[in-house]
C-alpha cells in the first residue's frame, strides 16, 4: 500500500488510495481504504460534496461528503434488503414513498413489485440524481419506471403536503445523521412517517452498524417504539464497503393489521421476471428471515430499549 499512518492521522496518498471514514465523529481509530483507479466526477452541490471514482476492486463508487454511499459490486446487499424486507412483509403494496435514495437503486428494487401502482421519491440533492444517471445506469435504471415521480426537496418538508394514511410502505434511504440527513433520524420525522402510512403500513429506515453505532441505534429504537404502535424490529445485512462491513435497518409497522416482518408473506424470487432490470443478487426468503437474528450484544441493546 502507498498509504502511511502517523500517530493520530491517516494519510492516504490521493493518487493511489482513497481513504474514507463514515460517520467520522462516531468512529475514531479505524479506516478502510479502496484503491482509486480514476476520479470520474467531483462537484459541490448546495448540500454536499459529490464524487465518483473507479476503484480497482468494487467497480465505480459514489461518495458524498467523503462517505461511501454505494459501489457497483456490493450495492445489491443494501438496496435489495432495505426494499424487499418491508415490501415482502405485506401482501399488496400499492403506494410506496422513498426518502433520499437519489441514486435510484431502491426505485429499481421497488419496481420488481407488480402490485405497486405509484412510487414517489423525495431526494434533496438533484446532483446525486444526475450523477447516478450518468455513472451508475444499472442503479439509476429505477427512474425509467413510469410509476415513479421524482420530487427534489427536503424529506422532512415533503410530508407537510402528504395526506394521512397515503402510503402502504415508506423507505428511508438516507445518508448518515450528519449534514442534510440529520433530521431524518429525529422523532418529529418518524411521527410524520407514521402519520403518512395507512394502518398496518410499513417503514424501513437505514439504521447504521451494530458494531459502530450502538448509541445511535438505541436512540432510534427508543423513538420508534414510542411512535410505531404495530411492531418495531431491527434487521441487518453485510455491505463490505460500509464501515465495519454491516449495516442495519429499522422495520416498523403502524397500528392496524399486524405485520410479522420475520416471515415474508410473499416471495419476490417468483416474480423476478422484469426484463429491464438485472436478476436479484442478494435477497431471498431465507436471508429475509435470517436478517432479524441478532448477535447477543445487539439483541440486549435493542430489546432493552
Ligand atoms: N445507501 C446509502 C448509504 O447508506 O450510504 C444511502 C444512499 S442515498 C445516496 C442517500 C441520499 O439521501 C443522498 O442522495 C442524500 O442527498 C439524501 N438525503 C440526505 N438528506 C436528505 C433529506 N433531508 N431529504 C431528502 N434526501 C436526503
mmCIF file of C-alpha atoms and ligand atoms in Angstrom:
data_model
loop_
_atom_site.group_PDB
_atom_site.id
_atom_site.type_symbol
_atom_site.label_atom_id
_atom_site.label_comp_id
_atom_site.label_asym_id
_atom_site.label_seq_id
_atom_site.Cartn_x
_atom_site.Cartn_y
_atom_site.Cartn_z
ATOM 1 C CA UNK A 1 0.000 0.000 0.000
ATOM 2 C CA UNK A 2 1.143 3.514 -0.614
ATOM 3 C CA UNK A 3 -0.507 4.927 2.491
ATOM 4 C CA UNK A 4 1.401 5.933 5.568
ATOM 5 C CA UNK A 5 -0.008 6.145 9.066
ATOM 6 C CA UNK A 6 1.350 8.555 11.631
ATOM 7 C CA UNK A 7 0.309 8.961 15.260
ATOM 8 C CA UNK A 8 -3.160 10.476 15.039
ATOM 9 C CA UNK A 9 -3.611 10.872 11.346
ATOM 10 C CA UNK A 10 -4.443 8.631 8.471
ATOM 11 C CA UNK A 11 -2.680 9.679 5.361
ATOM 12 C CA UNK A 12 -3.860 8.302 2.087
ATOM 13 C CA UNK A 13 -1.975 9.443 -0.963
ATOM 14 C CA UNK A 14 -4.834 10.679 -3.154
ATOM 15 C CA UNK A 15 -3.475 9.489 -6.472
ATOM 16 C CA UNK A 16 -3.186 5.922 -5.267
ATOM 17 C CA UNK A 17 -5.520 5.289 -2.397
ATOM 18 C CA UNK A 18 -8.792 6.897 -1.481
ATOM 19 C CA UNK A 19 -9.425 6.694 2.202
ATOM 20 C CA UNK A 20 -12.793 7.155 3.804
ATOM 21 C CA UNK A 21 -14.404 7.170 7.210
ATOM 22 C CA UNK A 22 -18.154 7.065 7.505
ATOM 23 C CA UNK A 23 -19.707 8.961 10.432
ATOM 24 C CA UNK A 24 -16.228 10.026 11.362
ATOM 25 C CA UNK A 25 -17.128 11.667 14.708
ATOM 26 C CA UNK A 26 -18.524 8.384 15.996
ATOM 27 C CA UNK A 27 -15.808 6.156 14.544
ATOM 28 C CA UNK A 28 -12.376 7.044 15.762
ATOM 29 C CA UNK A 29 -9.342 4.942 15.103
ATOM 30 C CA UNK A 30 -10.246 2.880 12.080
ATOM 31 C CA UNK A 31 -10.403 3.182 8.336
ATOM 32 C CA UNK A 32 -10.928 1.059 5.283
ATOM 33 C CA UNK A 33 -9.310 2.060 2.043
ATOM 34 C CA UNK A 34 -10.082 1.367 -1.577
ATOM 35 C CA UNK A 35 -7.561 1.847 -4.328
ATOM 36 C CA UNK A 36 -8.632 4.619 -6.697
ATOM 37 C CA UNK A 37 -8.002 3.950 -10.381
ATOM 38 C CA UNK A 38 -9.511 7.145 -11.635
ATOM 39 C CA UNK A 39 -11.611 10.035 -10.328
ATOM 40 C CA UNK A 40 -14.586 10.349 -12.676
ATOM 41 C CA UNK A 41 -16.529 13.236 -11.118
ATOM 42 C CA UNK A 42 -16.128 15.836 -8.375
ATOM 43 C CA UNK A 43 -18.614 18.591 -7.627
ATOM 44 C CA UNK A 44 -20.143 20.644 -4.848
ATOM 45 C CA UNK A 45 -23.923 20.807 -4.764
ATOM 46 C CA UNK A 46 -25.862 23.138 -2.455
ATOM 47 C CA UNK A 47 -25.846 20.338 0.127
ATOM 48 C CA UNK A 48 -22.688 18.282 -0.108
ATOM 49 C CA UNK A 49 -19.570 17.258 -1.975
ATOM 50 C CA UNK A 50 -20.326 14.647 -4.622
ATOM 51 C CA UNK A 51 -17.623 12.378 -6.020
ATOM 52 C CA UNK A 52 -17.465 9.303 -8.242
ATOM 53 C CA UNK A 53 -14.357 7.201 -8.695
ATOM 54 C CA UNK A 54 -13.385 3.978 -10.385
ATOM 55 C CA UNK A 55 -11.999 1.594 -7.776
ATOM 56 C CA UNK A 56 -9.810 -1.347 -8.596
ATOM 57 C CA UNK A 57 -11.942 -3.957 -6.781
ATOM 58 C CA UNK A 58 -15.529 -2.663 -6.290
ATOM 59 C CA UNK A 59 -16.300 -1.017 -9.625
ATOM 60 C CA UNK A 60 -17.489 2.588 -9.601
ATOM 61 C CA UNK A 61 -18.039 4.218 -6.209
ATOM 62 C CA UNK A 62 -20.386 7.090 -5.225
ATOM 63 C CA UNK A 63 -19.120 9.230 -2.338
ATOM 64 C CA UNK A 64 -20.968 12.071 -0.571
ATOM 65 C CA UNK A 65 -19.012 14.333 1.780
ATOM 66 C CA UNK A 66 -16.234 11.748 1.925
ATOM 67 C CA UNK A 67 -18.583 8.882 2.842
ATOM 68 C CA UNK A 68 -19.119 5.906 0.528
ATOM 69 C CA UNK A 69 -22.793 5.602 -0.454
ATOM 70 C CA UNK A 70 -22.579 2.728 -2.888
ATOM 71 C CA UNK A 71 -20.285 0.664 -5.026
ATOM 72 C CA UNK A 72 -21.291 -1.272 -8.116
ATOM 73 C CA UNK A 73 -20.168 -4.533 -6.576
ATOM 74 C CA UNK A 74 -21.950 -4.539 -3.216
ATOM 75 C CA UNK A 75 -24.925 -2.163 -3.659
ATOM 76 C CA UNK A 76 -27.163 -5.209 -4.157
ATOM 77 C CA UNK A 77 -26.821 -6.187 -0.496
ATOM 78 C CA UNK A 78 -28.155 -2.818 0.642
ATOM 79 C CA UNK A 79 -30.769 -1.890 -1.966
ATOM 80 C CA UNK A 80 -32.382 -5.308 -2.161
ATOM 81 C CA UNK A 81 -32.602 -5.707 1.622
ATOM 82 C CA UNK A 82 -33.860 -2.199 2.528
ATOM 83 C CA UNK A 83 -36.606 -2.647 -0.076
ATOM 84 C CA UNK A 84 -37.731 -6.272 -0.013
ATOM 85 C CA UNK A 85 -37.682 -6.643 3.787
ATOM 86 C CA UNK A 86 -40.650 -4.230 4.032
ATOM 87 C CA UNK A 87 -42.352 -4.931 0.702
ATOM 88 C CA UNK A 88 -42.334 -8.737 1.039
ATOM 89 C CA UNK A 89 -43.787 -8.420 4.552
ATOM 90 C CA UNK A 90 -47.163 -7.061 3.365
ATOM 91 C CA UNK A 91 -49.374 -8.546 0.709
ATOM 92 C CA UNK A 92 -50.240 -5.898 -1.869
ATOM 93 C CA UNK A 93 -48.251 -2.696 -1.528
ATOM 94 C CA UNK A 94 -49.700 -0.111 -3.925
ATOM 95 C CA UNK A 95 -48.266 3.260 -2.921
ATOM 96 C CA UNK A 96 -44.624 3.492 -1.932
ATOM 97 C CA UNK A 97 -42.553 6.508 -0.883
ATOM 98 C CA UNK A 98 -38.758 6.661 -0.905
ATOM 99 C CA UNK A 99 -36.984 9.396 1.088
ATOM 100 C CA UNK A 100 -33.371 10.019 -0.023
ATOM 101 C CA UNK A 101 -32.207 7.240 -2.316
ATOM 102 C CA UNK A 102 -31.259 9.646 -5.110
ATOM 103 C CA UNK A 103 -29.108 7.002 -6.800
ATOM 104 C CA UNK A 104 -32.294 5.173 -7.883
ATOM 105 C CA UNK A 105 -31.308 1.740 -6.555
ATOM 106 C CA UNK A 106 -34.253 1.461 -4.176
ATOM 107 C CA UNK A 107 -36.578 2.505 -7.019
ATOM 108 C CA UNK A 108 -35.140 -0.301 -9.140
ATOM 109 C CA UNK A 109 -35.986 -2.762 -6.369
ATOM 110 C CA UNK A 110 -39.489 -1.364 -5.702
ATOM 111 C CA UNK A 111 -40.217 -1.728 -9.399
ATOM 112 C CA UNK A 112 -39.955 -5.527 -9.106
ATOM 113 C CA UNK A 113 -43.244 -5.488 -7.153
ATOM 114 C CA UNK A 114 -46.079 -5.768 -9.620
ATOM 115 C CA UNK A 115 -48.785 -4.720 -7.109
ATOM 116 C CA UNK A 116 -47.197 -1.255 -6.820
ATOM 117 C CA UNK A 117 -49.090 1.486 -8.679
ATOM 118 C CA UNK A 118 -47.309 4.649 -7.539
ATOM 119 C CA UNK A 119 -43.752 5.313 -6.396
ATOM 120 C CA UNK A 120 -42.848 8.754 -5.044
ATOM 121 C CA UNK A 121 -39.260 9.681 -4.276
ATOM 122 C CA UNK A 122 -38.108 12.779 -2.390
ATOM 123 C CA UNK A 123 -34.382 13.401 -2.722
ATOM 124 C CA UNK A 124 -32.844 16.665 -1.519
ATOM 125 C CA UNK A 125 -29.962 16.803 -3.993
ATOM 126 C CA UNK A 126 -30.525 16.852 -7.751
ATOM 127 C CA UNK A 127 -26.790 16.446 -8.336
ATOM 128 C CA UNK A 128 -26.953 12.941 -6.824
ATOM 129 C CA UNK A 129 -29.742 12.019 -9.265
ATOM 130 C CA UNK A 130 -27.908 13.427 -12.295
ATOM 131 C CA UNK A 131 -24.554 11.906 -11.391
ATOM 132 C CA UNK A 132 -26.156 8.498 -10.751
ATOM 133 C CA UNK A 133 -27.899 8.570 -14.137
ATOM 134 C CA UNK A 134 -24.593 9.394 -15.784
ATOM 135 C CA UNK A 135 -22.260 6.979 -13.973
ATOM 136 C CA UNK A 136 -24.468 4.238 -12.495
ATOM 137 C CA UNK A 137 -27.017 3.335 -15.198
ATOM 138 C CA UNK A 138 -27.660 -0.110 -13.677
ATOM 139 C CA UNK A 139 -28.671 1.554 -10.427
ATOM 140 C CA UNK A 140 -30.452 4.659 -11.786
ATOM 141 C CA UNK A 141 -32.473 2.399 -14.112
ATOM 142 C CA UNK A 142 -35.090 2.674 -11.330
ATOM 143 C CA UNK A 143 -36.038 6.113 -12.728
ATOM 144 C CA UNK A 144 -37.158 4.548 -16.005
ATOM 145 C CA UNK A 145 -40.203 3.018 -14.326
ATOM 146 C CA UNK A 146 -43.259 5.069 -15.356
ATOM 147 C CA UNK A 147 -44.768 4.608 -11.869
ATOM 148 C CA UNK A 148 -42.010 6.850 -10.421
ATOM 149 C CA UNK A 149 -42.459 10.567 -9.612
ATOM 150 C CA UNK A 150 -39.307 12.403 -8.511
ATOM 151 C CA UNK A 151 -39.638 15.305 -6.056
ATOM 152 C CA UNK A 152 -36.468 17.306 -5.441
ATOM 153 C CA UNK A 153 -36.659 18.663 -1.902
ATOM 154 C CA UNK A 154 -36.167 18.025 1.775
ATOM 155 C CA UNK A 155 -37.705 14.783 3.040
ATOM 156 C CA UNK A 156 -38.891 16.460 6.237
ATOM 157 C CA UNK A 157 -40.753 19.218 4.403
ATOM 158 C CA UNK A 158 -42.216 16.757 1.877
ATOM 159 C CA UNK A 159 -44.563 15.306 4.498
ATOM 160 C CA UNK A 160 -46.331 18.646 5.047
ATOM 161 C CA UNK A 161 -48.213 18.066 1.787
ATOM 162 C CA UNK A 162 -48.953 14.359 2.333
ATOM 163 C CA UNK A 163 -52.456 13.354 3.491
ATOM 164 C CA UNK A 164 -52.588 10.971 6.464
ATOM 165 C CA UNK A 165 -52.694 7.280 5.566
ATOM 166 C CA UNK A 166 -51.448 7.752 1.992
ATOM 167 C CA UNK A 167 -48.700 5.113 1.738
ATOM 168 C CA UNK A 168 -48.532 1.349 2.197
ATOM 169 C CA UNK A 169 -44.759 1.498 2.602
ATOM 170 C CA UNK A 170 -42.074 4.156 3.142
ATOM 171 C CA UNK A 171 -38.365 3.514 2.661
ATOM 172 C CA UNK A 172 -35.947 5.959 4.258
ATOM 173 C CA UNK A 173 -32.717 5.517 2.305
ATOM 174 C CA UNK A 174 -30.774 8.324 3.880
ATOM 175 C CA UNK A 175 -27.157 9.157 4.393
ATOM 176 C CA UNK A 176 -25.715 9.328 7.930
ATOM 177 C CA UNK A 177 -27.221 11.571 10.635
ATOM 178 C CA UNK A 178 -24.704 14.332 9.931
ATOM 179 C CA UNK A 179 -25.383 17.057 7.372
ATOM 180 C CA UNK A 180 -28.641 17.157 5.389
ATOM 181 C CA UNK A 181 -29.906 13.812 6.727
ATOM 182 C CA UNK A 182 -29.728 14.703 10.413
ATOM 183 C CA UNK A 183 -33.445 15.413 10.811
ATOM 184 C CA UNK A 184 -34.314 12.110 9.137
ATOM 185 C CA UNK A 185 -33.227 10.372 12.350
ATOM 186 C CA UNK A 186 -35.269 12.542 14.710
ATOM 187 C CA UNK A 187 -38.596 11.965 16.393
ATOM 188 C CA UNK A 188 -40.703 14.578 14.533
ATOM 189 C CA UNK A 189 -39.671 12.958 11.244
ATOM 190 C CA UNK A 190 -40.678 9.495 12.458
ATOM 191 C CA UNK A 191 -44.014 10.992 13.565
ATOM 192 C CA UNK A 192 -44.591 12.337 10.037
ATOM 193 C CA UNK A 193 -43.730 8.920 8.582
ATOM 194 C CA UNK A 194 -46.181 7.143 10.898
ATOM 195 C CA UNK A 195 -48.949 9.611 10.002
ATOM 196 C CA UNK A 196 -48.359 9.202 6.266
ATOM 197 C CA UNK A 197 -48.718 5.409 6.483
ATOM 198 C CA UNK A 198 -52.035 3.564 6.322
ATOM 199 C CA UNK A 199 -52.970 1.397 9.348
ATOM 200 C CA UNK A 200 -50.661 -1.628 9.229
ATOM 201 C CA UNK A 201 -48.342 0.202 6.805
ATOM 202 C CA UNK A 202 -44.612 -0.427 6.962
ATOM 203 C CA UNK A 203 -41.407 1.600 7.067
ATOM 204 C CA UNK A 204 -37.796 0.598 6.517
ATOM 205 C CA UNK A 205 -35.158 3.031 7.776
ATOM 206 C CA UNK A 206 -31.390 2.953 7.204
ATOM 207 C CA UNK A 207 -30.136 2.377 10.756
ATOM 208 C CA UNK A 208 -26.331 2.180 10.845
ATOM 209 C CA UNK A 209 -23.987 -0.518 12.171
ATOM 210 C CA UNK A 210 -24.377 -2.573 15.344
ATOM 211 C CA UNK A 211 -20.572 -2.622 15.688
ATOM 212 C CA UNK A 212 -20.106 1.126 15.473
ATOM 213 C CA UNK A 213 -23.285 2.975 16.360
ATOM 214 C CA UNK A 214 -24.807 1.296 19.421
ATOM 215 C CA UNK A 215 -25.978 4.603 20.907
ATOM 216 C CA UNK A 216 -27.452 5.943 17.685
ATOM 217 C CA UNK A 217 -29.326 2.666 17.221
ATOM 218 C CA UNK A 218 -30.576 2.666 20.823
ATOM 219 C CA UNK A 219 -31.984 6.164 20.319
ATOM 220 C CA UNK A 220 -33.625 5.252 17.008
ATOM 221 C CA UNK A 221 -35.184 2.125 18.564
ATOM 222 C CA UNK A 222 -36.472 4.076 21.581
ATOM 223 C CA UNK A 223 -38.075 6.690 19.303
ATOM 224 C CA UNK A 224 -39.573 4.055 17.020
ATOM 225 C CA UNK A 225 -41.110 2.190 19.966
ATOM 226 C CA UNK A 226 -42.898 5.366 21.014
ATOM 227 C CA UNK A 227 -44.164 6.167 17.554
ATOM 228 C CA UNK A 228 -44.807 2.944 15.620
ATOM 229 C CA UNK A 229 -47.502 1.098 17.502
ATOM 230 C CA UNK A 230 -47.536 -2.047 15.352
ATOM 231 C CA UNK A 231 -44.148 -3.709 15.526
ATOM 232 C CA UNK A 232 -40.567 -2.484 15.810
ATOM 233 C CA UNK A 233 -37.654 -4.646 14.634
ATOM 234 C CA UNK A 234 -34.002 -4.338 13.698
ATOM 235 C CA UNK A 235 -32.537 -6.296 10.777
ATOM 236 C CA UNK A 236 -29.071 -6.201 9.236
ATOM 237 C CA UNK A 237 -27.073 -7.096 6.189
ATOM 238 C CA UNK A 238 -23.454 -7.186 5.098
ATOM 239 C CA UNK A 239 -22.072 -4.435 2.875
ATOM 240 C CA UNK A 240 -18.277 -4.801 2.679
ATOM 241 C CA UNK A 241 -17.602 -1.152 1.799
ATOM 242 C CA UNK A 242 -19.614 0.318 4.683
ATOM 243 C CA UNK A 243 -17.603 0.809 7.865
ATOM 244 C CA UNK A 244 -17.464 -2.449 9.845
ATOM 245 C CA UNK A 245 -18.921 -4.232 6.810
ATOM 246 C CA UNK A 246 -22.502 -4.315 8.098
ATOM 247 C CA UNK A 247 -25.494 -2.002 8.111
ATOM 248 C CA UNK A 248 -28.914 -2.297 9.698
ATOM 249 C CA UNK A 249 -32.485 -1.221 9.125
ATOM 250 C CA UNK A 250 -35.424 -0.428 11.383
ATOM 251 C CA UNK A 251 -38.512 -2.284 10.193
ATOM 252 C CA UNK A 252 -41.651 -0.897 11.811
ATOM 253 C CA UNK A 253 -45.381 -1.010 11.232
ATOM 254 C CA UNK A 254 -48.213 1.237 12.332
ATOM 255 C CA UNK A 255 -51.196 0.144 14.381
ATOM 256 C CA UNK A 256 -53.613 -1.914 12.299
ATOM 257 C CA UNK A 257 -53.433 -5.326 10.664
ATOM 258 C CA UNK A 258 -50.370 -6.924 12.328
ATOM 259 C CA UNK A 259 -47.174 -7.325 10.316
ATOM 260 C CA UNK A 260 -44.799 -10.176 11.121
ATOM 261 C CA UNK A 261 -41.635 -8.932 9.429
ATOM 262 C CA UNK A 262 -39.691 -12.088 10.196
ATOM 263 C CA UNK A 263 -41.882 -14.219 7.973
ATOM 264 C CA UNK A 264 -42.330 -12.780 4.480
ATOM 265 C CA UNK A 265 -45.854 -13.163 3.096
ATOM 266 C CA UNK A 266 -44.608 -13.413 -0.448
ATOM 267 C CA UNK A 267 -41.571 -14.463 -2.347
ATOM 268 C CA UNK A 268 -40.177 -11.909 -4.761
ATOM 269 C CA UNK A 269 -37.946 -14.530 -6.412
ATOM 270 C CA UNK A 270 -41.022 -15.968 -8.073
ATOM 271 C CA UNK A 271 -41.828 -12.538 -9.535
ATOM 272 C CA UNK A 272 -38.321 -11.772 -10.602
ATOM 273 C CA UNK A 273 -39.002 -11.587 -14.289
ATOM 274 C CA UNK A 274 -38.532 -7.905 -15.044
ATOM 275 C CA UNK A 275 -36.575 -7.879 -18.270
ATOM 276 C CA UNK A 276 -35.306 -4.320 -17.865
ATOM 277 C CA UNK A 277 -33.663 -4.969 -14.506
ATOM 278 C CA UNK A 278 -30.936 -7.457 -13.594
ATOM 279 C CA UNK A 279 -31.965 -10.524 -11.537
ATOM 280 C CA UNK A 280 -31.780 -10.347 -7.742
ATOM 281 C CA UNK A 281 -28.241 -10.908 -6.500
ATOM 282 C CA UNK A 282 -28.648 -10.949 -2.729
ATOM 283 C CA UNK A 283 -32.198 -11.144 -1.378
ATOM 284 C CA UNK A 284 -34.138 -14.377 -0.934
ATOM 285 C CA UNK A 285 -36.750 -15.541 1.570
ATOM 286 C CA UNK A 286 -34.230 -17.351 3.794
ATOM 287 C CA UNK A 287 -31.974 -14.329 4.128
ATOM 288 C CA UNK A 288 -35.079 -12.228 4.839
ATOM 289 C CA UNK A 289 -35.835 -14.242 7.967
ATOM 290 C CA UNK A 290 -32.160 -14.566 8.927
ATOM 291 C CA UNK A 291 -31.670 -10.784 8.796
ATOM 292 C CA UNK A 292 -33.659 -10.431 12.031
ATOM 293 C CA UNK A 293 -31.392 -12.785 14.019
ATOM 294 C CA UNK A 294 -29.088 -10.562 16.050
ATOM 295 C CA UNK A 295 -25.860 -11.230 17.922
ATOM 296 C CA UNK A 296 -26.483 -11.351 21.686
ATOM 297 C CA UNK A 297 -24.878 -7.973 22.415
ATOM 298 C CA UNK A 298 -27.068 -6.233 19.839
ATOM 299 C CA UNK A 299 -30.164 -8.119 20.949
ATOM 300 C CA UNK A 300 -29.650 -6.928 24.524
ATOM 301 C CA UNK A 301 -29.143 -3.310 23.454
ATOM 302 C CA UNK A 302 -32.207 -3.310 21.224
ATOM 303 C CA UNK A 303 -34.588 -5.297 23.437
ATOM 304 C CA UNK A 304 -33.781 -3.168 26.477
ATOM 305 C CA UNK A 305 -34.860 0.000 24.696
HETATM 306 N N1 LIG B 1 -27.287 3.640 0.634
HETATM 307 C C1 LIG B 1 -26.701 4.780 1.168
HETATM 308 C C2 LIG B 1 -25.981 4.641 2.441
HETATM 309 O O1 LIG B 1 -26.497 4.120 3.431
HETATM 310 O O2 LIG B 1 -24.870 5.126 2.448
HETATM 311 C C3 LIG B 1 -27.590 5.953 1.157
HETATM 312 C C4 LIG B 1 -27.750 6.313 -0.258
HETATM 313 S S1 LIG B 1 -28.632 7.622 -0.776
HETATM 314 C C5 LIG B 1 -27.420 8.194 -1.939
HETATM 315 C C6 LIG B 1 -28.779 8.818 0.496
HETATM 316 C C7 LIG B 1 -29.410 10.087 -0.063
HETATM 317 O O3 LIG B 1 -30.145 10.773 0.951
HETATM 318 C C8 LIG B 1 -28.417 11.083 -0.628
HETATM 319 O O4 LIG B 1 -28.572 11.147 -2.010
HETATM 320 C C9 LIG B 1 -28.772 12.397 0.065
HETATM 321 O O5 LIG B 1 -28.693 13.515 -0.795
HETATM 322 C C10 LIG B 1 -30.198 12.120 0.508
HETATM 323 N N2 LIG B 1 -30.654 12.971 1.609
HETATM 324 C C11 LIG B 1 -29.929 13.391 2.685
HETATM 325 N N3 LIG B 1 -30.697 14.175 3.458
HETATM 326 C C12 LIG B 1 -31.917 14.260 2.880
HETATM 327 C C13 LIG B 1 -33.116 14.943 3.214
HETATM 328 N N4 LIG B 1 -33.207 15.711 4.314
HETATM 329 N N5 LIG B 1 -34.191 14.793 2.400
HETATM 330 C C14 LIG B 1 -34.115 14.020 1.284
HETATM 331 N N6 LIG B 1 -32.988 13.366 0.910
HETATM 332 C C15 LIG B 1 -31.906 13.480 1.698
#
